[in-house]
Coordinates of C-alpha atoms and ligand atoms in Angstrom, one line a residue:
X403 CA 0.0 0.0 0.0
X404 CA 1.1 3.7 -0.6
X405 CA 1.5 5.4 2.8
X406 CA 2.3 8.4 4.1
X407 CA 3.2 9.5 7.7
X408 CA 3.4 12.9 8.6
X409 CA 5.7 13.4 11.5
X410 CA 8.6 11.8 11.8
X411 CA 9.3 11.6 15.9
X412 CA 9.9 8.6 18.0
X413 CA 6.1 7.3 16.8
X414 CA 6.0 8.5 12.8
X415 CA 9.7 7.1 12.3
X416 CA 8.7 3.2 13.6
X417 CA 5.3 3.5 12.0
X418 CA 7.1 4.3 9.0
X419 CA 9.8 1.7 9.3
X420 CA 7.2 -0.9 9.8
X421 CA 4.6 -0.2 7.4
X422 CA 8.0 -0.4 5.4
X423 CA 9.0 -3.4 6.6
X424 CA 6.1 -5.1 5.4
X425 CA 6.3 -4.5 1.9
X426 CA 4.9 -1.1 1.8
X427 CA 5.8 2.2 0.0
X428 CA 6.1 4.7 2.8
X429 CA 7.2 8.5 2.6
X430 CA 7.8 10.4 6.1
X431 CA 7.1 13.7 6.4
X432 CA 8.5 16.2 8.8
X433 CA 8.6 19.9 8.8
X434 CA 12.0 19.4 10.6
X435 CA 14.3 19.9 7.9
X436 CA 17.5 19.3 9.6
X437 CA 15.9 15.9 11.0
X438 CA 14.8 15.0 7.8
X439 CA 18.2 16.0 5.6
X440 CA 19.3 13.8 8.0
X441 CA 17.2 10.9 7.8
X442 CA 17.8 10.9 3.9
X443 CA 21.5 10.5 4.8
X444 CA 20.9 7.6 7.1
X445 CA 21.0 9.6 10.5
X446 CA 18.4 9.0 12.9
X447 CA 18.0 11.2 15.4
X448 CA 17.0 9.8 18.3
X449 CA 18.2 6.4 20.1
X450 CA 15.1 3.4 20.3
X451 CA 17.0 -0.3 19.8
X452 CA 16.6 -2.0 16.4
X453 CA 15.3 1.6 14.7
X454 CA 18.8 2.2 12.7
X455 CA 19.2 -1.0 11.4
X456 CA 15.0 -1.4 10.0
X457 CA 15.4 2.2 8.7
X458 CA 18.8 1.3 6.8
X459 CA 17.2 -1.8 5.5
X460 CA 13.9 -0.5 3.9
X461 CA 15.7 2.8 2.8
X462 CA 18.1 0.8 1.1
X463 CA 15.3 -1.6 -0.7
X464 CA 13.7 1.8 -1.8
X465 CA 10.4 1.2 0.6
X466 CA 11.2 4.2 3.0
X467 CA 11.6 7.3 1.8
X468 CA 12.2 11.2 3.8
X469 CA 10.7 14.7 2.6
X470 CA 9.4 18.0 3.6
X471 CA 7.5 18.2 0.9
X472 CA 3.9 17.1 2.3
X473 CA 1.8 17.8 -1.2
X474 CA 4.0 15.3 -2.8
X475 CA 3.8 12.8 -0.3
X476 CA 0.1 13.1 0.2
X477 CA -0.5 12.7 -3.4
X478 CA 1.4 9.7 -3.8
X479 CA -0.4 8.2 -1.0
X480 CA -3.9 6.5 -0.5
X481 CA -3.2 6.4 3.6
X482 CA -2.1 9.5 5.4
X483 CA -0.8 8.8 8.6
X484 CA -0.7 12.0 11.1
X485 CA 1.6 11.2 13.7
X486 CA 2.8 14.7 15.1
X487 CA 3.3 15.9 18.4
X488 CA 0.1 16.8 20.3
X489 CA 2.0 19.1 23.7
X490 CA 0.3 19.8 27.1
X491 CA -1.2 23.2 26.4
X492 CA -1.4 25.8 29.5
X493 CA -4.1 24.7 30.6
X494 CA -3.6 20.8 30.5
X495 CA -5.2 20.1 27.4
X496 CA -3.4 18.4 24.4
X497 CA -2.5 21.1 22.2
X498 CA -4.2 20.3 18.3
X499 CA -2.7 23.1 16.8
X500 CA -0.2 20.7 14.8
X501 CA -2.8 18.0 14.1
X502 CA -4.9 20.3 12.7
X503 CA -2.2 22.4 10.4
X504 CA -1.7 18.8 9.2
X505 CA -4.9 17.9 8.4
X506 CA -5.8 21.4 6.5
X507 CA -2.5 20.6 4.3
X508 CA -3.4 17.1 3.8
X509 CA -7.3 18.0 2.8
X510 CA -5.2 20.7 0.5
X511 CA -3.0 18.3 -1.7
X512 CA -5.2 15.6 -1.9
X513 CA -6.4 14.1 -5.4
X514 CA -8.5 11.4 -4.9
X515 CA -10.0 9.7 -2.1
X516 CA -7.5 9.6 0.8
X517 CA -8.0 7.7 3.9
X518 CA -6.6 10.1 6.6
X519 CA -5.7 8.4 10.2
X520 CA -5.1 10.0 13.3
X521 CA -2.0 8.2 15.1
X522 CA -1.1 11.5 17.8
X523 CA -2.8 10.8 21.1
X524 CA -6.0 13.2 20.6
X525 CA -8.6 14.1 22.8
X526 CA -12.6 12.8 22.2
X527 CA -13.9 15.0 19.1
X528 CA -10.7 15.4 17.1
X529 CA -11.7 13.1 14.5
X530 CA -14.7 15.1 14.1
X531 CA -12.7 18.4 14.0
X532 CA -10.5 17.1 11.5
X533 CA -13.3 15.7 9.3
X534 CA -14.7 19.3 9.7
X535 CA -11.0 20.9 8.9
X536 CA -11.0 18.6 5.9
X537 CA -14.2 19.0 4.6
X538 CA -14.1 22.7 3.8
X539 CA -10.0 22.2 2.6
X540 CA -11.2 19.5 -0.4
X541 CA -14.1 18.0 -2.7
X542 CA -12.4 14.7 -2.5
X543 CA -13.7 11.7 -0.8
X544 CA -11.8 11.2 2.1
X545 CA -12.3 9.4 5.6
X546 CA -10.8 9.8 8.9
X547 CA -9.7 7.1 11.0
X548 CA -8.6 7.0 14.8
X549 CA -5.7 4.5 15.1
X550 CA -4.1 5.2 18.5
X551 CA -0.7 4.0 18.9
X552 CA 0.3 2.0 21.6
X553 CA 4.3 1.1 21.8
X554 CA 6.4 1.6 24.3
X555 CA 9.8 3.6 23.9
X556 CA 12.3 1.5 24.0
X557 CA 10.6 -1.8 22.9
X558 CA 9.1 0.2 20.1
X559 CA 9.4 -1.6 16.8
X560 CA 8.7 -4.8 18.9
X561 CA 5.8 -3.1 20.3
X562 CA 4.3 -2.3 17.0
X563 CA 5.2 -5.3 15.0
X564 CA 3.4 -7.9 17.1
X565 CA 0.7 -5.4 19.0
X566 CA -1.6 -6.1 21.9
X567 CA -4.6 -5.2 19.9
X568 CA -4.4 -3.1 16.8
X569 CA -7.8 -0.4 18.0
X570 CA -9.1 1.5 14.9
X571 CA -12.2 4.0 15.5
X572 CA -13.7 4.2 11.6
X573 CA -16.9 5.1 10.7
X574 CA -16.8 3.8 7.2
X575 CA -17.0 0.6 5.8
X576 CA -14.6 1.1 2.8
X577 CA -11.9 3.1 5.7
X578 CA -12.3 -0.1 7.5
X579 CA -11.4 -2.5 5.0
X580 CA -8.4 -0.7 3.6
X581 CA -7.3 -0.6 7.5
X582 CA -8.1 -4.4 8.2
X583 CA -5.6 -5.2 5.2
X584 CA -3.1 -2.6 6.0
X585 CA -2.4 -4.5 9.3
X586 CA -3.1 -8.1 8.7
X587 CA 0.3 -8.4 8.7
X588 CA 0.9 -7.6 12.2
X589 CA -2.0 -9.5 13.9
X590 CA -1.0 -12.8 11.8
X591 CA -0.5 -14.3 15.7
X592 CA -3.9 -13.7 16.8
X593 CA -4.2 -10.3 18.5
X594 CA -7.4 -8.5 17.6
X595 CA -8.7 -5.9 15.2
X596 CA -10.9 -3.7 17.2
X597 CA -12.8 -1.9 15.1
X598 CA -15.3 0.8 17.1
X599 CA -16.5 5.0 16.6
X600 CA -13.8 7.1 16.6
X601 CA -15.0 8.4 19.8
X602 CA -14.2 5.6 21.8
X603 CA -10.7 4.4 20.2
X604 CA -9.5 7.8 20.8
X605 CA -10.3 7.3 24.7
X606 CA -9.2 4.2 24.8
X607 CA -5.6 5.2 24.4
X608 CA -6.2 8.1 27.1
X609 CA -7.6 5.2 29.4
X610 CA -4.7 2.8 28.6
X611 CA -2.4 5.6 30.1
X612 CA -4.3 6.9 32.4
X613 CA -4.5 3.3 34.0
X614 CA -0.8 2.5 34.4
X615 CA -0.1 6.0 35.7
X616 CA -3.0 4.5 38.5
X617 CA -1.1 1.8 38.9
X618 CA 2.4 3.3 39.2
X619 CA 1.6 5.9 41.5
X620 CA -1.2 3.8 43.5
X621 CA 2.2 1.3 44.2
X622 CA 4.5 4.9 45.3
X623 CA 1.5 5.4 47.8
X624 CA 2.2 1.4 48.9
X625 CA 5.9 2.0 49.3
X626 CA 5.3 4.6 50.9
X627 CA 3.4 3.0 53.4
X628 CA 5.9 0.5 53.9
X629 CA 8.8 3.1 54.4
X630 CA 6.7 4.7 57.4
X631 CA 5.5 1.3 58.8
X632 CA 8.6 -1.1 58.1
X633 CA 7.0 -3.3 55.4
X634 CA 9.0 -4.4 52.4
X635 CA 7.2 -3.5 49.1
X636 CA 9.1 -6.0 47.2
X637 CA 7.4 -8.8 49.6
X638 CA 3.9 -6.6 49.3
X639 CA 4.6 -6.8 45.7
X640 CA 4.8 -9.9 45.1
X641 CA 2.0 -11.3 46.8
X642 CA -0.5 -9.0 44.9
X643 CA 1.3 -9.7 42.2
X644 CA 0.4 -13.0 42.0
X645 CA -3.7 -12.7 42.4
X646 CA -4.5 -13.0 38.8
X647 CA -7.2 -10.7 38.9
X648 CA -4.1 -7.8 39.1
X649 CA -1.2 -8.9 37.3
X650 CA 2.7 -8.4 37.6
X651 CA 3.9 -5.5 35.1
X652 CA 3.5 -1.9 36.3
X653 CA 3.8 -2.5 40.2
X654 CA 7.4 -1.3 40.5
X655 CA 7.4 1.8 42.8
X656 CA 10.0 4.6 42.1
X657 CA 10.8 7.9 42.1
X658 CA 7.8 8.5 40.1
X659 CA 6.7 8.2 36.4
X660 CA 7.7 10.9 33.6
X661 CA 8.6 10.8 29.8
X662 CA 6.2 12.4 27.2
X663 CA 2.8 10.4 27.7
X664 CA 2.4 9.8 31.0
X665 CA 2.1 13.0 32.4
X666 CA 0.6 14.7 29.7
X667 CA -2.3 12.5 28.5
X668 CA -3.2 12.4 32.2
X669 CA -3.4 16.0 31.8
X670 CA -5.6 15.9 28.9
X671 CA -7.9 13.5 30.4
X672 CA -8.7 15.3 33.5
X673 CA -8.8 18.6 31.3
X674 CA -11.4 16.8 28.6
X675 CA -13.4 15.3 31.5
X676 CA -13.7 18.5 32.9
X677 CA -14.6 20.4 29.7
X678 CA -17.2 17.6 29.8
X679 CA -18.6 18.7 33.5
X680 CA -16.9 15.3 35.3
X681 CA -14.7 15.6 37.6
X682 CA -11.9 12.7 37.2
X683 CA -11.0 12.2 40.9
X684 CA -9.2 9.7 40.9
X685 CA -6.6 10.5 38.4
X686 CA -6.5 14.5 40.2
X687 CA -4.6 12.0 42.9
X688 CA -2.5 10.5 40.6
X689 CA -1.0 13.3 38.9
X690 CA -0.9 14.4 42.8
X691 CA 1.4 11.3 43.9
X692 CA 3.7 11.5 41.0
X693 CA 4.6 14.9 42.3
X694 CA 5.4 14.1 46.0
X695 CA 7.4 11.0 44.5
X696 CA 9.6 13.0 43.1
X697 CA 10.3 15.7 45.8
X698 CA 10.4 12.7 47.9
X699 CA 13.8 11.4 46.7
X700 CA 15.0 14.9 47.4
X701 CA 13.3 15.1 50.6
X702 CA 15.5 11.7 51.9
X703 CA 18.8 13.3 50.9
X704 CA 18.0 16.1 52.8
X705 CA 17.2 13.7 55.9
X706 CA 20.7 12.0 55.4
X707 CA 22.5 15.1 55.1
X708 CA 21.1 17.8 56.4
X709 CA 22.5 20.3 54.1
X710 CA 23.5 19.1 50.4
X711 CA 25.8 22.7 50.0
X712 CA 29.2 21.4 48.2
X713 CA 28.3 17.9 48.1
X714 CA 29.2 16.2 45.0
X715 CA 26.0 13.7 43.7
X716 CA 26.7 11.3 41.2
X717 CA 23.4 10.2 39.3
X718 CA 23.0 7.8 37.3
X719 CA 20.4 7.6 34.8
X720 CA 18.5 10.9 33.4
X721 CA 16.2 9.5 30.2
X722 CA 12.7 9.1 31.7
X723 CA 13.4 5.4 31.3
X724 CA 15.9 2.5 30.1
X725 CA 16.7 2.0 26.2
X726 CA 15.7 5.6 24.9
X727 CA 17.4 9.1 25.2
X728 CA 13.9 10.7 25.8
X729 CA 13.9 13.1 28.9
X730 CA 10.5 14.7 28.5
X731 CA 8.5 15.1 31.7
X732 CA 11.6 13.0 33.2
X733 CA 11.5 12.4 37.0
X734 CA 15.7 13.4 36.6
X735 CA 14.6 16.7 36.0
X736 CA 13.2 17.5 39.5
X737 CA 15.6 15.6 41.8
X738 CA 18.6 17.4 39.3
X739 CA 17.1 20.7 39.3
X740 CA 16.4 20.2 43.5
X741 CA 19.5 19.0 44.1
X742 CA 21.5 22.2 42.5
X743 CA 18.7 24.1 43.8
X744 CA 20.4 22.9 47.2
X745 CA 24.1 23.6 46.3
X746 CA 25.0 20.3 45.2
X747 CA 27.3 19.9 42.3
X748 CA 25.9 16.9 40.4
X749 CA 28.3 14.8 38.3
X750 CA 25.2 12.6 36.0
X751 CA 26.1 9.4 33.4
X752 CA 23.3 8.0 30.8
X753 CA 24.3 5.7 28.1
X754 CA 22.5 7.3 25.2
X755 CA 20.8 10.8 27.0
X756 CA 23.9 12.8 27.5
X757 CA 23.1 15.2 24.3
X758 CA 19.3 15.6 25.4
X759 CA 20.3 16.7 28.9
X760 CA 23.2 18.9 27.7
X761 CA 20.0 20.7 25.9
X762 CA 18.1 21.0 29.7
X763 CA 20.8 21.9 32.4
X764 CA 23.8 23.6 29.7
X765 CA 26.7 23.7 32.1
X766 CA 25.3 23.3 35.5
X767 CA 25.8 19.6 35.5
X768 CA 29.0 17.6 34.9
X769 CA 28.6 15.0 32.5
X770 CA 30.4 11.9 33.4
X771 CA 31.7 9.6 30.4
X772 CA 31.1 6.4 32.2
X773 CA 29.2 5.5 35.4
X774 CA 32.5 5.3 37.5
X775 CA 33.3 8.9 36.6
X776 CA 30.5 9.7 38.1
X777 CA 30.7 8.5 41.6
X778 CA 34.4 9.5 41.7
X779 CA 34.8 11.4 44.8
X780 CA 30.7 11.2 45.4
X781 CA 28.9 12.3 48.6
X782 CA 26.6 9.6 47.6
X783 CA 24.9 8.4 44.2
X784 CA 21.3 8.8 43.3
X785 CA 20.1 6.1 40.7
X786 CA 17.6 7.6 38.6
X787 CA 16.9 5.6 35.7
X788 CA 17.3 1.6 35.8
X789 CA 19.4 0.9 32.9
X790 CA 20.8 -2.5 33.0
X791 CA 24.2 -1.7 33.2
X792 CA 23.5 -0.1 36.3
X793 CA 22.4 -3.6 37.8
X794 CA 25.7 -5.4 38.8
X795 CA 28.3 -2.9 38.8
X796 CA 31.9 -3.9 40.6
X797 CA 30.7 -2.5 44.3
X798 CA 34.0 -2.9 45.9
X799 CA 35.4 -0.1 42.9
X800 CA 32.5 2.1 44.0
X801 CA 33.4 1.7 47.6
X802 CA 37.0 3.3 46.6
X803 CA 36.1 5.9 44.3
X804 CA 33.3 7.6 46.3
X805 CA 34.1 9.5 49.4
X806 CA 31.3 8.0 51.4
X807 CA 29.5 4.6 50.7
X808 CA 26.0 5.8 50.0
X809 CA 23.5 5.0 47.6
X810 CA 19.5 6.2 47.2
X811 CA 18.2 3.7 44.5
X812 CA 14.9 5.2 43.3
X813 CA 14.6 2.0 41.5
X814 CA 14.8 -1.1 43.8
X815 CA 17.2 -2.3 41.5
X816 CA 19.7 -3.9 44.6
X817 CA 18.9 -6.3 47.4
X818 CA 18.9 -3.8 50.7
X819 CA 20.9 -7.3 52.5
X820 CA 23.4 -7.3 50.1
X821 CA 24.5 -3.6 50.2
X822 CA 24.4 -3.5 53.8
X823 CA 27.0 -6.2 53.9
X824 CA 28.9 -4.5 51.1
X825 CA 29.0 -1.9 53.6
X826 CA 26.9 0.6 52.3
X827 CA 24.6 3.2 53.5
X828 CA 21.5 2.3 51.4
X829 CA 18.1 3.8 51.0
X830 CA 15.6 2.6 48.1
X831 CA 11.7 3.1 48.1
X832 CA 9.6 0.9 50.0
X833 CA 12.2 -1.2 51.7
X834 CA 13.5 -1.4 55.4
Ligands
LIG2112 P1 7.8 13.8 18.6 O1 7.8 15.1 19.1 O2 8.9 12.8 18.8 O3 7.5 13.8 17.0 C1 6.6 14.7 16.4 C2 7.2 15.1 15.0 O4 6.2 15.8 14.3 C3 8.4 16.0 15.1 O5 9.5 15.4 14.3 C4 8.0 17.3 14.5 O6 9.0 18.0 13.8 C5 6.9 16.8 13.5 N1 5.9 17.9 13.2 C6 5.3 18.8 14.0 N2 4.5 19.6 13.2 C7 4.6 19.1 11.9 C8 4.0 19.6 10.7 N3 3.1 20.6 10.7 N4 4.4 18.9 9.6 C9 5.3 17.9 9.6 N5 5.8 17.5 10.8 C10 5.5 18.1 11.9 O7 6.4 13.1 19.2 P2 6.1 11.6 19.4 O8 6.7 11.1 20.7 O9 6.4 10.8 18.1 O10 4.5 11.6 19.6 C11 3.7 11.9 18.5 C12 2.2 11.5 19.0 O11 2.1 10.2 19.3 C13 1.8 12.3 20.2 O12 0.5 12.6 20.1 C14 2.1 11.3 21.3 O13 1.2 11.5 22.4 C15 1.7 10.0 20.6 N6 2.3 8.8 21.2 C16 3.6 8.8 21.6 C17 4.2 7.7 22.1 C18 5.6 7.7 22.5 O14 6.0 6.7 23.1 N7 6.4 8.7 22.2 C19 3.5 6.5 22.1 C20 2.1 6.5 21.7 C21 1.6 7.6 21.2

């Protein structure tokens, strides 16, 4: 199939890849020009495992191809794919301002009937405002399509090649169809086509999130518990865990949940309920938690040492998460920006985030080369992020180069025992 995805970020660029991947002709689209020069050359610009090698591949058989020029693309395409960034506006509502621009060009270049798919995570109505935007742009047939996207950064393409559920919100029978064969492919291994009104696909992302966010900070709330009452969340964990009414993922308490999802479509949602006269409490108390988690990491290193003035923090870990350079909304943000707020100088490492981070704190951070550099001469390390190279490091080196033994793991990602015997000073969340 001809396909064209407009917006070419961390979702646009895998959707692009994929559709590639699987024996269609995609063009991406990006206003970006640098990022798409770029991408023509072979360069992509941001880090998500396996993404260089697909993009290489399919560029290389002539499937995947990069422009700024969205008429061409458009007209050379029977599915449009918008896949551009939809912000946090002031007010907490996702900002449609580039989903819309999009759609008023699209409508504009189109030349026969076009099926046009909204990928961005949009609020309930915006498949009928860009039907609306369309409709006075064109005298084409056209339909639009929700199709919210569901991958997870870092396990992106994985993510997308064998989904879940593939949900699709079409009001058209001859939309549908074209959609059911478009991703056959991908749901070869049984997962489901849900086709439904756009209304309800394009909440059912916004409930997808909003429900792990529940989840992540309803299990901070537990660890917290456990910290003020000497329970271990790790046993607590596993126990509810195991009721298979609940389930395993998502129970890992932390130092809160960030990156560029999370926090904003919980923001939407509450904002959309409210435009709607319903009051979302329970998410209100969510977005609530995740706030305190993160001051809370800041508010134990102010227990241990009274005053953090001159003390040197290593940190380890500033992308909201393992296996991508994202730090949008990242929980390193905060405890950084509290801990220089204090007078610490902070000495950070990340394995593929350095150059985002350079972009947030400039020069008021020292940027380590390696984890070691980091804790060299270190009051105490604060692990941020739970790469996996941070999970067995050489302890007894550590011991040397810092100047005092202490470690806050806002990650659980050691066993409390073994660093006490190791002879270190070791706080994580949720465990004595
Ligand atoms: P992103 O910021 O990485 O990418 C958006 C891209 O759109 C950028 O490259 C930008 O230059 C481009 N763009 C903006 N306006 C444009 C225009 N008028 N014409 C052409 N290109 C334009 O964002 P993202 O993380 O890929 O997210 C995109 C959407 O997908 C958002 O709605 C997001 O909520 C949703 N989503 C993201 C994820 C994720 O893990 N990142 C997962 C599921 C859904």
């Amino acid at each position: 199939m001809k396909i064209a995805v407009i917006g070419t970020g961390y979702v646009g660029l895998v959707v692009g890849a994929c559709f590639a991947e699987n024996g269609n002709d995609v063009i991406c689209v990006d206003n970006d020009q640098t990022k798409v020069r770029g991408l023509q050359r072979g360069r992509i610009p941001i880090y998500e495992p396996g993404l260089e090698e697909l993009v290489r591949r399919n560029r290389a058989e002539g499937r995947l191809t990069f422009t700024t020029a969205l008429d061409r693309a458009v007209r050379a395409s029977q599915i449009v794919f918008i896949a551009v960034g939809t912000p946090m506006g002031e007010d907490g509502s996702a900002d449609l301002q580039h989903v819309l621009d999009v759609a008023r060009d699209v409508a504009r270049a189109m030349k026969g009937y076009t099926v046009i798919v909204d990928k961005s995570t949009v609020p309930v109505g915006t498949a009928n405002k860009v039907r609306e935007v369309v409709r006075l742009q064109t005298t084409h047939p056209f339909s639009v399509v929700s199709n919210p996207e569901f991958l997870k950064q870092g396990a992106a393409i994985e993510d997308f090649m064998k989904p879940d559920r593939v949900v699709i919100g079409a009001e058209d029978p001859r939309a549908t169809d074209i959609m059911k064969e478009l991703y056959a492919p991908f749901t070869r291994t049984g997962a489901p086509i849900m086709i439904m009104d756009c209304a309800s696909a394009e909440l059912a992302k916004y409930a997808a999130n909003a429900m792990l966010a529940t989840r992540v900070s309803f299990m901070n709330e537990i660890a917290n518990v456990c910290d003020a009452l000497g329970a271990d969340v790790d046993q607590v964990r596993m126990a509810v865990a195991s009721d298979r009414r609940i389930g395993s993922s998502f129970l890992f308490p932390g130092v809160g949940y960030g990156g560029s999802c999370f926090p904003k479509d919980v923001k939407a949602l509450l904002r959309f309920s409210q435009d709607a006269r319903y009051e979302f409490g329970i998410l209100r108390a969510v977005e609530t938690v995740n706030e305190a988690q993160k001051a809370r990491m800041l508010m134990k290193l102010d227990a241990h040492f009274g005053s953090l003035k001159g003390r040197h923090i290593g940190v380890w870990g500033l992308a909201f998460k393992p296996k991508t350079d994202d730090m949008r909304e990242a929980p390193s943000i905060t405890i950084i920006n509290g801990l220089l707020a204090r007078g610490a100088n902070v000495h950070a490492f990340d394995p593929e985030a350095e150059q985002v981070a350079r972009g947030i704190f400039g020069s008021r951070i020292v940027y380590a080369p390696g984890s070691y550099d980091a804790v060299t001469g270190a009051d105490a390390l604060v692990i941020v992020t739970e790469w996996s190279e941070f999970r067995r490091p050489d302890f007894a080196r550590m011991k040397r180069l810092m100047r005092a033994p202490v470690i806050f793991d806002g990650r659980n990602i050691y066993n409390p025992a073994t660093m006490r015997a190791l002879g270190f000073t070791y706080h994580s969340v949720g465990r004595p």
